[in-house]
Coordinates of C-alpha atoms (C1' of nucleotides) in Angstrom, one line a residue:
Chain A
X249 CA 25.8 -29.3 -52.2
X250 CA 28.4 -26.1 -52.5
X251 CA 26.7 -24.1 -49.9
X252 CA 28.3 -20.7 -51.7
X253 CA 26.8 -21.9 -55.0
X254 CA 24.3 -19.1 -56.7
X255 CA 21.8 -21.2 -57.6
X256 CA 21.9 -23.0 -53.8
X257 CA 21.3 -19.8 -52.6
X258 CA 17.5 -18.7 -51.1
X259 CA 18.3 -15.0 -51.0
X260 CA 19.3 -14.5 -54.0
X261 CA 16.0 -15.7 -56.4
X262 CA 14.3 -13.0 -53.6
X263 CA 16.6 -10.1 -54.2
X264 CA 16.1 -10.6 -58.0
X265 CA 12.5 -11.1 -58.6
X266 CA 12.0 -8.1 -55.8
X267 CA 13.8 -6.4 -58.3
X268 CA 12.3 -7.5 -61.3
X269 CA 8.2 -7.3 -60.2
X270 CA 9.4 -3.2 -58.8
X271 CA 10.1 -3.2 -63.0
X272 CA 7.6 -4.8 -63.7
X273 CA 5.4 -2.0 -61.9
X274 CA 7.7 0.9 -63.3
X275 CA 6.0 1.4 -66.9
X276 CA 2.3 1.3 -65.3
X277 CA 3.3 4.1 -62.8
X278 CA 4.8 6.0 -65.1
X279 CA 1.7 7.4 -66.1
X280 CA 0.7 8.5 -62.6
X281 CA 3.9 10.0 -61.9
X282 CA 5.1 8.2 -59.5
X283 CA 7.9 5.6 -58.2
X284 CA 7.1 2.2 -56.9
X285 CA 8.6 3.3 -53.1
X286 CA 6.7 6.6 -53.9
X287 CA 3.5 4.0 -54.5
X288 CA 3.6 2.6 -51.9
X289 CA 4.1 5.3 -49.7
X290 CA 0.5 7.0 -51.1
X291 CA -0.8 3.4 -51.0
X292 CA -1.0 3.7 -47.2
X293 CA -1.9 7.5 -47.4
X294 CA -4.9 6.5 -49.6
X295 CA -6.0 4.0 -46.5
X296 CA -5.1 6.1 -43.6
X297 CA -5.0 9.5 -44.8
X298 CA -2.8 10.9 -42.2
X299 CA 0.8 9.5 -40.8
X300 CA 4.0 10.6 -39.2
X301 CA 7.0 9.6 -41.1
X302 CA 7.5 7.3 -37.8
X303 CA 4.6 5.0 -38.7
X304 CA 5.2 5.4 -41.9
X305 CA 8.8 4.2 -41.8
X306 CA 7.6 1.4 -39.7
X307 CA 4.7 0.0 -42.0
X308 CA 6.9 0.4 -45.1
X309 CA 10.2 -1.0 -43.2
X310 CA 11.8 2.7 -44.6
X311 CA 13.5 4.7 -42.5
X312 CA 13.7 8.8 -42.4
X313 CA 17.0 8.9 -45.2
X314 CA 14.8 7.2 -47.6
X315 CA 11.8 9.0 -46.7
X316 CA 12.1 12.7 -46.5
X317 CA 13.7 13.1 -49.6
X318 CA 10.8 11.0 -51.1
X319 CA 7.9 13.1 -48.8
X320 CA 9.4 16.1 -50.4
X321 CA 9.0 15.2 -54.1
X322 CA 5.3 13.9 -53.0
X323 CA 5.0 17.5 -51.6
X324 CA 6.5 19.4 -54.4
X325 CA 4.1 17.7 -56.6
X326 CA 1.2 18.9 -54.2
X327 CA -0.1 15.1 -53.2
X328 CA 0.5 15.6 -49.6
X329 CA 1.5 17.9 -46.8
X330 CA 4.2 17.6 -44.4
X331 CA 3.6 19.7 -41.1
X332 CA 5.3 19.0 -37.4
X333 CA 2.3 17.8 -34.7
X334 CA 1.5 20.2 -32.1
X335 CA 1.4 17.9 -29.6
X336 CA 4.9 16.9 -30.4
X337 CA 7.1 19.1 -32.4
X338 CA 9.4 15.9 -33.2
X339 CA 6.8 14.0 -35.0
X340 CA 6.0 15.0 -38.8
X341 CA 2.8 14.9 -39.9
X342 CA 2.2 13.6 -43.5
X343 CA -1.7 14.6 -44.9
X344 CA -3.1 13.4 -48.0
X345 CA -3.9 16.1 -50.4
X346 CA -7.5 16.0 -52.2
X347 CA -4.9 15.7 -55.3
X348 CA -3.4 13.0 -53.6
X349 CA -6.5 11.6 -53.0
X350 CA -8.0 12.0 -56.6
X351 CA -4.7 10.1 -57.9
X352 CA -6.3 6.7 -56.4
X353 CA -8.8 6.7 -59.5
X354 CA -5.8 7.1 -61.6
X355 CA -4.1 3.7 -59.6
X356 CA -7.2 1.8 -59.9
X357 CA -6.0 -0.4 -62.6
X358 CA -3.0 -1.2 -62.0
X359 CA -3.1 -4.3 -59.3
X360 CA -4.9 -6.1 -62.3
X361 CA -2.6 -4.9 -64.7
X362 CA 0.6 -6.6 -62.8
X363 CA -1.5 -9.2 -61.7
X364 CA -1.9 -10.2 -65.6
X365 CA 2.2 -10.4 -66.1
X366 CA 2.2 -13.0 -62.6
X367 CA 1.1 -16.1 -63.4
X368 CA 0.4 -17.3 -59.9
X369 CA -2.6 -19.7 -59.1
X370 CA -4.4 -18.3 -55.9
X371 CA -2.7 -20.7 -54.0
X372 CA 0.5 -20.1 -55.4
X373 CA -0.1 -16.5 -54.7
X374 CA -1.5 -17.5 -50.9
X375 CA 1.6 -19.7 -50.2
X376 CA 4.1 -17.0 -51.0
X377 CA 2.7 -14.3 -49.3
X378 CA 2.1 -16.1 -46.4
X379 CA 6.2 -17.1 -46.2
X380 CA 7.2 -14.0 -47.1
X381 CA 5.5 -12.2 -44.1
X382 CA 7.1 -14.7 -42.3
X383 CA 10.2 -14.1 -43.4
X384 CA 9.5 -10.2 -42.8
X385 CA 8.5 -11.6 -39.3
X386 CA 11.9 -12.7 -38.4
X387 CA 13.9 -9.3 -39.1
Chain B
X9 CA -11.1 -6.5 -50.5
X10 CA -9.2 -3.5 -51.7
X11 CA -6.7 -4.2 -54.4
X12 CA -5.1 -1.0 -53.3
X13 CA -4.5 -1.8 -49.8
X14 CA -1.0 -2.5 -48.8
X15 CA -1.5 -5.4 -46.8
X16 CA -3.6 -6.9 -50.0
X17 CA -0.4 -6.8 -51.6
X18 CA 1.9 -9.5 -53.0
X19 CA 4.5 -7.8 -54.0
X20 CA 5.5 -5.9 -50.9
X21 CA 6.3 -8.0 -49.0
X22 CA 8.4 -9.6 -51.7
X23 CA 10.2 -6.2 -52.5
X24 CA 10.0 -5.7 -48.3
X25 CA 11.9 -9.1 -47.7
X26 CA 14.5 -8.7 -50.1
X27 CA 15.9 -5.7 -48.6
X28 CA 15.5 -7.4 -45.4
X29 CA 17.6 -10.3 -46.6
X30 CA 20.6 -7.9 -47.9
X31 CA 20.5 -6.0 -44.2
X32 CA 20.9 -9.3 -42.8
X33 CA 23.9 -10.1 -44.7
X34 CA 25.6 -7.1 -44.2
X35 CA 27.6 -7.3 -40.9
X36 CA 28.7 -10.6 -42.1
X37 CA 29.8 -9.2 -45.4
X38 CA 31.5 -6.3 -44.0
X39 CA 33.6 -8.7 -42.2
X40 CA 35.1 -9.5 -45.7
X41 CA 34.6 -6.2 -47.2
X42 CA 31.7 -6.9 -49.9
X43 CA 28.6 -5.9 -50.2
X44 CA 25.6 -7.7 -50.9
X45 CA 25.5 -7.6 -55.1
X46 CA 29.4 -7.8 -55.0
X47 CA 28.8 -10.9 -52.7
X48 CA 26.7 -12.8 -55.2
X49 CA 28.8 -11.5 -58.2
X50 CA 31.7 -12.7 -56.5
X51 CA 29.9 -15.9 -56.2
X52 CA 29.4 -16.8 -59.6
X53 CA 33.4 -15.8 -60.5
X54 CA 34.3 -18.2 -57.0
X55 CA 32.6 -21.1 -59.4
X56 CA 33.2 -20.2 -63.1
X57 CA 36.7 -18.2 -62.1
X58 CA 36.5 -16.2 -65.8
X59 CA 32.7 -14.5 -66.8
X60 CA 31.9 -11.7 -69.4
X61 CA 30.1 -8.8 -67.9
X62 CA 27.6 -9.9 -70.2
X63 CA 27.4 -12.9 -69.0
X64 CA 27.3 -11.5 -65.4
X65 CA 24.8 -9.5 -66.2
X66 CA 22.4 -12.3 -67.2
X67 CA 22.9 -14.7 -64.3
X68 CA 22.4 -11.8 -61.8
X69 CA 19.6 -9.8 -63.8
X70 CA 21.6 -6.7 -63.6
X71 CA 23.4 -4.5 -66.4
X72 CA 26.1 -3.0 -67.3
X73 CA 24.9 0.2 -65.8
X74 CA 25.1 -1.9 -62.4
X75 CA 27.8 -3.9 -62.8
X76 CA 30.5 -1.5 -64.6
X77 CA 31.3 0.5 -61.6
X78 CA 30.9 -2.9 -59.2
X79 CA 33.5 -4.6 -61.0
X80 CA 35.9 -1.1 -60.8
X81 CA 35.8 -1.6 -57.0
X82 CA 36.2 -5.4 -57.4
X83 CA 39.3 -4.8 -58.9
X84 CA 40.9 -1.9 -57.2
X85 CA 40.2 -4.5 -54.1
X86 CA 42.5 -6.8 -56.3
X87 CA 40.1 -9.5 -56.2
X88 CA 39.2 -9.4 -60.3
X89 CA 40.8 -8.4 -63.0
X90 CA 39.3 -6.8 -66.2
X91 CA 40.5 -7.3 -69.8
X92 CA 38.8 -6.9 -73.5
X93 CA 38.5 -10.4 -75.2
X94 CA 41.0 -10.2 -78.1
X95 CA 38.3 -12.6 -79.9
X96 CA 35.7 -9.5 -79.5
X97 CA 36.7 -6.2 -78.4
X98 CA 33.4 -5.4 -77.2
X99 CA 33.5 -7.9 -74.6
X100 CA 34.9 -7.0 -71.1
X101 CA 36.3 -10.2 -69.7
X102 CA 36.1 -10.5 -65.4
X103 CA 38.5 -12.9 -63.9
X104 CA 39.4 -13.9 -60.5
X105 CA 42.5 -13.2 -59.0
X106 CA 44.0 -15.5 -56.7
X107 CA 43.4 -12.6 -53.6
X108 CA 39.6 -13.2 -55.1
X109 CA 39.9 -17.1 -54.6
X110 CA 41.3 -16.4 -51.2
X111 CA 38.5 -14.9 -50.1
X112 CA 36.2 -17.9 -50.9
X113 CA 37.4 -19.5 -47.5
X114 CA 36.1 -16.4 -45.3
X115 CA 33.0 -16.6 -46.6
X116 CA 32.7 -20.0 -46.5
X117 CA 30.4 -19.5 -42.8
X118 CA 28.2 -17.1 -44.0
X119 CA 25.5 -18.9 -45.8
X120 CA 25.2 -20.9 -42.3
X121 CA 25.4 -18.0 -40.3
X122 CA 22.6 -16.5 -42.4
X123 CA 20.2 -19.4 -42.4
X124 CA 20.3 -19.1 -38.0
X125 CA 19.0 -15.7 -39.1
X126 CA 16.0 -17.2 -41.2
X127 CA 13.8 -19.9 -39.2
X128 CA 12.0 -22.1 -42.3
X129 CA 11.6 -25.7 -42.9
X130 CA 13.2 -27.4 -45.7
X131 CA 9.7 -27.7 -47.0
X132 CA 9.0 -23.9 -46.5
X133 CA 12.3 -23.2 -47.7
X134 CA 12.0 -25.3 -51.3
X135 CA 8.0 -23.8 -51.9
X136 CA 9.6 -20.5 -51.4
X137 CA 12.8 -21.0 -53.9
X138 CA 10.5 -22.9 -56.3
X139 CA 7.9 -19.9 -56.8
X140 CA 10.7 -17.0 -56.3
X141 CA 12.3 -19.1 -59.4
X142 CA 9.2 -19.2 -61.3
X143 CA 8.4 -15.6 -60.7
X144 CA 11.4 -14.9 -62.1
X145 CA 10.8 -16.8 -64.9
X146 CA 7.7 -14.5 -66.1
X147 CA 9.9 -11.1 -66.6
Chain C
dT126 C1' 35.0 -1.6 -99.6
dC127 C1' 31.4 0.6 -97.2
dA128 C1' 27.2 1.9 -95.4
dC129 C1' 24.6 0.2 -91.9
dC130 C1' 22.3 -2.6 -88.3
dA131 C1' 23.7 -5.4 -84.2
dT132 C1' 25.8 -5.9 -80.0
dA133 C1' 28.6 -5.0 -75.6
dT134 C1' 30.1 -2.1 -72.3
dA135 C1' 30.5 2.8 -70.5
dT136 C1' 28.3 7.1 -68.7
dT137 C1' 24.8 10.4 -67.0
dT138 C1' 20.8 11.0 -65.1
dT139 C1' 17.1 9.9 -60.8
dA140 C1' 15.6 7.4 -57.6
dT141 C1' 15.9 4.5 -53.9
dA142 C1' 18.3 2.2 -49.4
dC143 C1' 20.6 2.3 -45.5
dA144 C1' 24.5 3.3 -41.9
dA145 C1' 26.1 7.0 -38.7
dT146 C1' 25.7 11.7 -37.5
dT147 C1' 23.5 15.4 -35.5
dA148 C1' 19.4 18.2 -34.0
dA149 C1' 15.6 19.3 -32.1
dA150 C1' 12.2 18.0 -29.0
dT151 C1' 10.2 15.3 -25.0
dT152 C1' 10.3 12.7 -21.0
dG153 C1' 11.8 10.7 -16.6
dC154 C1' 13.5 11.1 -13.0
dA155 C1' 17.1 12.8 -8.9
Chain D
dT134 C1' 13.5 22.6 -11.2
dG135 C1' 17.8 20.7 -13.6
dC136 C1' 19.4 17.9 -17.0
dA137 C1' 20.4 13.5 -18.7
dA138 C1' 18.3 9.8 -21.9
dT139 C1' 15.0 8.8 -25.5
dT140 C1' 12.8 10.1 -29.6
dT141 C1' 11.7 11.8 -34.0
dA142 C1' 13.3 13.6 -38.3
dA143 C1' 16.8 15.4 -40.9
dT144 C1' 21.5 15.3 -42.9
dT145 C1' 25.1 12.9 -45.7
dG146 C1' 28.3 9.7 -47.6
dT147 C1' 28.1 5.1 -50.0
dA148 C1' 26.6 2.0 -52.8
dT149 C1' 23.1 0.2 -55.5
dA150 C1' 19.4 -0.2 -59.5
dA151 C1' 17.5 1.2 -64.0
dA152 C1' 16.5 4.3 -68.0
dA153 C1' 18.3 6.5 -71.8
dT154 C1' 22.4 7.6 -74.5
dA155 C1' 27.2 7.5 -76.1
dT156 C1' 30.9 4.6 -77.7
dA157 C1' 33.2 1.2 -79.7
dT158 C1' 33.5 -2.9 -82.2
dG159 C1' 31.7 -6.7 -85.1
dG160 C1' 29.3 -8.6 -89.0
dT161 C1' 26.5 -8.3 -93.0
dG162 C1' 24.9 -7.3 -97.7
dA163 C1' 24.7 -4.5 -102.1

DNA sequence: TCACCATATATTTTATACAATTAAATTGCA
DNA sequence: TGCAATTTAATTGTATAAAATATATGGTGA
């Protein structure tokens, strides 16, 4: 069993499947003008309305090098506003706009549409979910 | 159960965990001068010695837009050669050089080093592997 | 043989990712 | 208080990724 053989690697199908699912999302997200990373960012803002860049980064496992340009694009689209916190000017607060909130309605069909591309039983999906979060917890 | 909530998404931990494992590889691969994508490409060449860009793309789920610049860098490092197939000049054959083959020795410790970062039982790893390839098969 | 379609790679454009560095604001402490 | 250490974003540089387009080659049928 050669550990340097691609088919014996656990991380490779993880890497490939992650790119694959993002590709499945792309045509759906195109309709509402978002990329996948922008989509998961908006998901957090739909839930919390207002988060700092640091909080977004912690939850998305992304740093400001990725988030800063992404948030500027969302701001340019009118979906969010960016302003420094008055209590602590180091912190940049991202807030959902009305247009950003309204976009959620147009995203409602996406999870189900994607679910149709992925044929896993509830048990399999649950197992996968658990194992992936276990992995994430080790990083 | 809100399907647009990040914690209810199956794809998000897949996306985040994939980036996480690549980040775990980075310090190990730095020592032998490869990126993760270059590493999986070299893995195929260590096994087959010679593959076309098309064959590499099929096995890695990548297209020429990613592979062409990557292979030029590997060629610049002297790890591979690139030449058109004489039977079919459309096809570009990538061949491992002696230096590329020798690099394998320096990569031998990487799978185990990475395994130490990932604490999954054999059963869990096997389940994850199976589910990820099942997903990949649906794309 | 030649018009035409298909195949394989390269190029271009856009959007991540992330490491490393910089800059500004805040905090802690001597 | 004064300032070093810490925190938070932004910036810079490098490397993917993928869609769209371009280019070159191969195959095929009238």
